[in-house]
Each structure stands twice: as C-alpha cells, then as structure tokens.
Amino acid sequence: MALQEASRSPVRGGRVAIAGLGTVGRAVARALDGGAIPGLSLTAVAVRDAAKARAELAALAEPPEVVTAFDALEPRADIVLECAPSQHLPAIVRPFVTAGKTAVVLSCGALLDNEDLVELARAHGGQIVVPTGALLGLDAVTAAAEGTIHTVRMITRKPVRGLVGAPYLVENGIEIAGITEPMRVFAGSPREAARGFPTNLNVAVALSLAGIGPDRTELEIWADPILDRNTHRIEVEADAARFSMTIENVPTDENPRTGRITALSVIAYLRKLAAPLRVGT
C-alpha cells in the first residue's frame, strides 16, 4: 500500500463533510465556514451527539447539516474528513471511495487493518488522502521512494500526559506517571505501534506509507517528563539523499495527544485544491 500512487486532477470546488467534531474537526469547520476557503463549503457533520454538535456549530455563519450516522455522509459531500475514533474509519471512508470520491484520513493507523479500502478506491476511482499532519518531510520521503530507500528511522518523544493510558502501556504494565527521567516505552514497527498507541502514532504510519512500509520502518517512542511538546525525529538513508528532520509540535489545549499543526495541515491541503499556485509534491 502506497501513500501516493499517481497524481490526480485537483478538485476545483466541492462539498466537504467532517466525520467527528473533536479538536481537529472543529478547527476545520471554522476554517471552512462561509466559503472562507474558495470553492469549498462545509455541508455536513457526523457525530454521535447531534444536539451537542449543533450547539458547537451554532456560531458559524453557515452551520452544516448534522447527522448521527458516519455512513450517511456520502450523499451530502464530495470530500470527507475523517477525524473520528479509528474504529469508525471503514464506515466513513468506504462509501466515499466506492462513489469515486475523496476521503481525507487522520486515523491512518487504522488503514493497516483495512487495506481493502485502498483496493476499493483503486477500483472505483476514489482517493484516500493522508495529510502531512504533525510530521514534516513526507514530500522528501515520497520523492526518495521513487528510487531506493534503505532505512527509515523515527524517534518520537512525548510529554508523559500525552502517552498515559495508551493500550500498549496498560497491557505491558508500563507505568510512566511518576517518571523523572526520559524512558523508552516502545521499540518496533509502525504496524505494532498503530495497535498499541492508536491515538498517538498515526504520524509514524503516515511516514511508513510514504516510504518503505509499516514493517520495515523503525520506530522508538519515549516518554519524557521534561517535554511540553510532541517531538518527532526522522532519519532517512536513500540512494537519492540522506536526510534527518526534527519537528516539535505544540499540543492543543483540548487534547495533549493532538498537535496544533494537525488541523492546520488539513486546512492547507483543502486550500491547495483550488489554489492557482500549489507548492509541494
């Protein structure tokens, strides 16, 4: 499965739906409100609590339709942004790609257990987009993957509060709440991390899909009591280039597991769809 297989014509205009109204969903809804991104309009939102969502969206100039079924969005939009709990990814994405439409996926770790969605997109002319999100350098990695990449290594360091409660830590009895020094809590592949840290390591899966896959990419996760930012370092060795990159993401106030740049990455992608100048692969 590849993050990027072939270029497609940009969508000039379209209806956008959002599945999930958490930190990212609310930020993107505000950015789309009232045609603020040329050619795009927010037409529908799917959530579990419709009354709460309507109250949150009431301040928008043009509040979208609110539904409670994730699989009910496709007739109402041309593009869907998936930012819901990962178990809902198939119900959100399948109708769109089957209809030849676009699904922007944040829970990309869940794609590893639903690779049939990529085949559906291929068969029906749909597209699954994994935005850059909280990472950087995916353009360089996808370019290097056109040649030969030998190794990709990612080291993630997170504040303790951003990792507490992760299933991997609970299942393995790893206690980090009281640590006073950095502690490595995981070493393995993004495929393993996607299951053990489902709300933390979508960035590692995105990196692996851009490069040499979720089994060959090397990943370390550290809990660091001193940090107040989510930090990712990428090291790539390829025939075309050797490069390393580090990004320190500021967590959102609402959710320490989500960096502020994640929503901005989605907004930047949407803005590119109808932009007269598009920078980046």
Coordinates of C-alpha atoms in Angstrom, one line a residue:
M1 CA 0.0 0.0 0.0
A2 CA 1.5 3.4 -1.0
L3 CA 0.6 6.8 0.3
Q4 CA 0.8 8.3 -3.1
E5 CA 0.4 6.2 -6.3
A6 CA -0.5 8.6 -9.1
S7 CA -1.3 12.3 -9.5
R8 CA -5.0 13.2 -10.0
S9 CA -6.6 16.4 -11.2
P10 CA -7.2 18.9 -8.4
V11 CA -10.8 19.2 -7.3
R12 CA -12.0 22.7 -8.1
G13 CA -14.8 23.3 -5.7
G14 CA -16.8 20.8 -3.7
R15 CA -18.9 19.9 -0.7
V16 CA -17.0 18.9 2.4
A17 CA -18.2 16.7 5.2
I18 CA -16.5 16.2 8.6
A19 CA -16.8 12.9 10.5
G20 CA -16.0 13.7 14.1
L21 CA -16.1 17.1 15.8
G22 CA -13.2 17.0 18.2
T23 CA -10.2 19.3 18.2
V24 CA -9.4 18.9 14.5
G25 CA -12.9 18.8 13.3
R26 CA -13.9 22.0 15.0
A27 CA -10.9 23.8 13.7
V28 CA -11.5 22.7 10.1
A29 CA -15.2 23.6 10.4
R30 CA -14.3 27.1 11.4
A31 CA -11.9 27.4 8.6
L32 CA -14.5 26.3 6.0
D33 CA -17.3 28.5 7.3
G34 CA -19.0 30.8 4.9
G35 CA -16.8 29.9 2.0
A36 CA -13.6 31.0 3.6
I37 CA -11.7 28.5 1.5
P38 CA -12.5 29.4 -2.1
G39 CA -14.6 26.7 -3.9
L40 CA -15.3 24.6 -0.8
S41 CA -18.3 24.6 1.5
L42 CA -19.0 22.6 4.7
T43 CA -22.2 20.8 4.1
A44 CA -22.5 18.0 6.7
V45 CA -21.0 16.8 10.0
A46 CA -21.4 13.3 11.5
V47 CA -21.2 12.9 15.3
R48 CA -22.6 10.7 18.0
D49 CA -24.2 13.6 19.9
A50 CA -26.2 15.7 17.4
A51 CA -27.5 18.2 20.0
K52 CA -24.1 19.0 21.3
A53 CA -22.7 19.4 17.8
R54 CA -25.5 21.8 16.8
A55 CA -24.7 23.9 19.8
E56 CA -21.0 24.0 19.0
L57 CA -21.7 24.8 15.3
A58 CA -24.3 27.5 16.1
A59 CA -21.8 30.3 16.0
L60 CA -20.9 29.5 12.4
A61 CA -22.2 31.8 9.7
E62 CA -23.5 28.8 7.7
P63 CA -24.0 25.8 10.1
P64 CA -23.9 22.5 8.3
E65 CA -26.4 19.6 8.5
V66 CA -25.7 17.4 11.4
V67 CA -26.3 13.6 11.3
T68 CA -25.5 10.8 13.7
A69 CA -24.5 8.0 11.3
F70 CA -21.0 8.2 9.9
D71 CA -22.0 6.2 6.8
A72 CA -24.7 8.8 6.0
L73 CA -22.3 11.5 4.8
E74 CA -21.5 10.4 1.3
P75 CA -24.7 11.7 -0.5
R76 CA -24.1 15.1 1.2
A77 CA -20.5 15.7 0.2
D78 CA -17.7 15.2 -2.3
I79 CA -14.9 15.1 0.2
V80 CA -15.0 13.7 3.7
L81 CA -12.5 14.5 6.5
E82 CA -12.2 11.5 8.9
C83 CA -11.2 12.6 12.4
A84 CA -13.3 10.3 14.4
P85 CA -12.3 7.3 16.7
S86 CA -10.4 4.9 14.5
Q87 CA -12.9 2.1 14.7
H88 CA -15.3 4.2 12.6
L89 CA -12.9 4.6 9.7
P90 CA -14.4 1.9 7.4
A91 CA -17.9 3.2 7.8
I92 CA -16.7 6.7 6.9
V93 CA -14.3 6.0 4.1
R94 CA -15.9 3.1 2.2
P95 CA -19.0 5.0 0.8
F96 CA -16.8 7.8 -0.4
V97 CA -14.2 5.8 -2.2
T98 CA -16.8 3.4 -3.7
A99 CA -18.5 6.5 -5.1
G100 CA -15.2 7.7 -6.6
K101 CA -14.9 10.5 -4.1
T102 CA -12.1 11.6 -1.7
A103 CA -11.6 10.7 1.9
V104 CA -9.0 12.6 4.0
V105 CA -7.9 10.3 6.7
L106 CA -6.3 11.2 10.0
S107 CA -6.7 7.8 11.7
C108 CA -4.3 6.4 9.1
G109 CA -3.1 3.7 11.6
A110 CA -6.5 2.0 11.0
L111 CA -5.8 1.8 7.3
L112 CA -3.3 -1.0 8.1
D113 CA -6.2 -3.2 9.2
N114 CA -8.5 -2.0 6.4
E115 CA -6.3 -2.3 3.3
D116 CA -9.4 -3.3 1.3
L117 CA -10.3 0.4 1.3
V118 CA -7.3 1.2 -0.9
E119 CA -8.4 -1.6 -3.3
L120 CA -11.9 -0.1 -3.4
A121 CA -10.5 3.3 -4.1
R122 CA -8.4 1.9 -7.0
A123 CA -11.4 0.0 -8.4
H124 CA -13.8 2.9 -8.3
G125 CA -11.6 5.9 -9.0
G126 CA -11.8 7.2 -5.4
Q127 CA -8.9 8.5 -3.4
I128 CA -7.6 8.2 0.2
V129 CA -5.5 11.2 1.3
V130 CA -3.3 11.1 4.3
P131 CA -2.3 14.7 5.1
T132 CA 1.1 15.6 6.4
G133 CA -0.4 16.2 9.9
A134 CA 2.0 16.5 12.7
L135 CA 5.0 15.3 10.7
L136 CA 7.3 17.0 8.2
G137 CA 9.3 15.9 5.2
L138 CA 6.8 13.5 3.7
D139 CA 7.4 15.2 0.3
A140 CA 11.1 14.3 0.6
V141 CA 10.3 10.7 1.7
T142 CA 7.8 10.1 -1.2
A143 CA 10.4 11.5 -3.6
A144 CA 13.1 9.3 -2.3
A145 CA 10.8 6.3 -2.6
E146 CA 10.7 6.8 -6.3
G147 CA 14.3 5.5 -6.1
T148 CA 15.6 3.2 -3.4
I149 CA 15.3 3.9 0.4
H150 CA 17.5 1.7 2.6
T151 CA 16.4 2.7 6.0
V152 CA 13.8 5.0 7.7
R153 CA 14.0 5.5 11.5
M154 CA 11.7 7.7 13.6
I155 CA 12.2 8.6 17.2
T156 CA 9.2 10.1 18.9
R157 CA 9.4 11.8 22.3
K158 CA 6.2 12.9 24.0
P159 CA 5.2 14.5 27.3
V160 CA 4.1 11.9 29.8
R161 CA 0.5 13.2 29.8
G162 CA 0.2 12.5 26.1
L163 CA 1.0 8.8 26.5
V164 CA -0.7 7.9 29.8
G165 CA -3.4 5.3 29.2
A166 CA -2.1 4.0 25.8
P167 CA -3.2 0.4 25.4
Y168 CA 0.4 -0.9 24.9
L169 CA 1.5 0.6 28.2
V170 CA -1.5 -0.7 30.1
E171 CA -1.2 -4.2 28.6
N172 CA 2.5 -4.4 29.4
G173 CA 2.3 -2.9 32.9
I174 CA 4.5 0.1 31.9
E175 CA 3.9 2.9 34.5
I176 CA 5.1 6.3 33.4
A177 CA 3.0 8.7 35.5
G178 CA 5.8 9.2 38.1
I179 CA 9.0 9.0 36.0
T180 CA 11.6 11.7 36.5
E181 CA 13.9 10.9 33.5
P182 CA 13.2 10.1 29.8
M183 CA 12.0 6.5 29.4
R184 CA 11.9 4.4 26.2
V185 CA 8.5 2.7 26.2
F186 CA 8.4 1.1 22.8
A187 CA 10.8 -0.1 20.0
G188 CA 9.4 -1.8 17.0
S189 CA 7.4 -1.0 13.8
P190 CA 4.7 1.4 13.0
R191 CA 2.3 -1.5 12.4
E192 CA 2.8 -2.6 16.0
A193 CA 2.6 0.9 17.3
A194 CA -0.7 1.6 15.4
R195 CA -2.3 -1.1 17.6
G196 CA -0.6 -0.2 20.9
F197 CA -0.8 3.6 20.6
P198 CA -3.9 4.2 18.3
T199 CA -4.3 7.9 19.2
N200 CA -0.6 8.7 19.3
L201 CA 1.3 7.4 16.4
N202 CA -0.6 8.0 13.2
V203 CA 2.4 10.1 12.2
A204 CA 4.6 7.0 12.2
V205 CA 2.1 5.1 10.0
A206 CA 2.0 8.1 7.5
L207 CA 5.8 8.1 7.4
S208 CA 5.9 4.3 6.7
L209 CA 3.3 4.6 3.9
A210 CA 5.3 7.4 2.3
G211 CA 8.5 5.3 2.4
I212 CA 9.3 1.6 2.9
G213 CA 6.2 0.4 4.6
P214 CA 4.9 -0.2 8.1
D215 CA 7.0 -3.3 8.8
R216 CA 10.5 -2.1 7.7
T217 CA 10.3 1.4 9.2
E218 CA 12.0 1.5 12.6
L219 CA 10.3 3.4 15.5
E220 CA 11.1 4.3 19.1
I221 CA 8.7 6.0 21.5
W222 CA 10.0 7.8 24.6
A223 CA 8.0 9.4 27.5
D224 CA 9.8 12.5 28.7
P225 CA 8.7 14.3 31.8
I226 CA 10.6 17.4 30.9
L227 CA 9.0 17.9 27.5
D228 CA 5.9 20.1 26.8
R229 CA 5.9 19.4 23.0
N230 CA 5.4 16.3 20.9
T231 CA 8.8 15.8 19.2
H232 CA 9.5 13.6 16.1
R233 CA 12.9 13.0 14.5
I234 CA 13.1 11.2 11.2
E235 CA 16.3 9.8 9.7
V236 CA 16.3 8.5 6.1
E237 CA 19.1 6.8 4.2
A238 CA 18.3 6.5 0.4
D239 CA 20.1 6.3 -2.9
A240 CA 19.0 9.9 -3.7
A241 CA 19.7 11.5 -0.4
R242 CA 20.5 11.2 3.3
F243 CA 18.4 13.4 5.5
S244 CA 17.2 13.9 9.0
M245 CA 14.5 16.2 10.3
T246 CA 13.0 17.2 13.7
I247 CA 9.7 18.8 14.5
E248 CA 8.5 19.9 17.9
N249 CA 4.7 20.2 17.9
V250 CA 2.7 22.3 20.4
P251 CA -0.1 20.2 21.8
T252 CA -3.6 21.6 21.7
D253 CA -5.1 22.8 24.9
E254 CA -8.1 20.4 24.5
N255 CA -6.1 17.2 23.7
P256 CA -2.4 16.7 24.6
R257 CA -2.3 13.8 22.0
T258 CA -3.1 16.2 19.1
G259 CA -0.7 18.9 17.9
R260 CA -2.0 22.3 16.8
I261 CA -0.4 21.8 13.4
T262 CA -2.5 18.7 12.6
A263 CA -5.7 20.8 11.9
L264 CA -3.6 23.4 10.0
S265 CA -2.2 20.6 7.8
V266 CA -5.7 19.6 6.8
I267 CA -6.7 23.2 6.1
A268 CA -3.6 23.7 4.0
Y269 CA -4.5 20.6 1.9
L270 CA -8.1 21.8 1.3
R271 CA -6.8 25.3 0.4
K272 CA -4.5 23.7 -2.2
L273 CA -7.4 22.0 -4.0
A274 CA -8.4 25.2 -5.8
A275 CA -5.2 27.3 -5.4
P276 CA -3.8 29.0 -8.5
L277 CA -0.3 28.2 -7.2
R278 CA 0.4 24.9 -5.5
V279 CA 3.7 24.3 -3.7
G280 CA 4.9 20.9 -2.7
T281 CA 4.5 17.4 -4.3

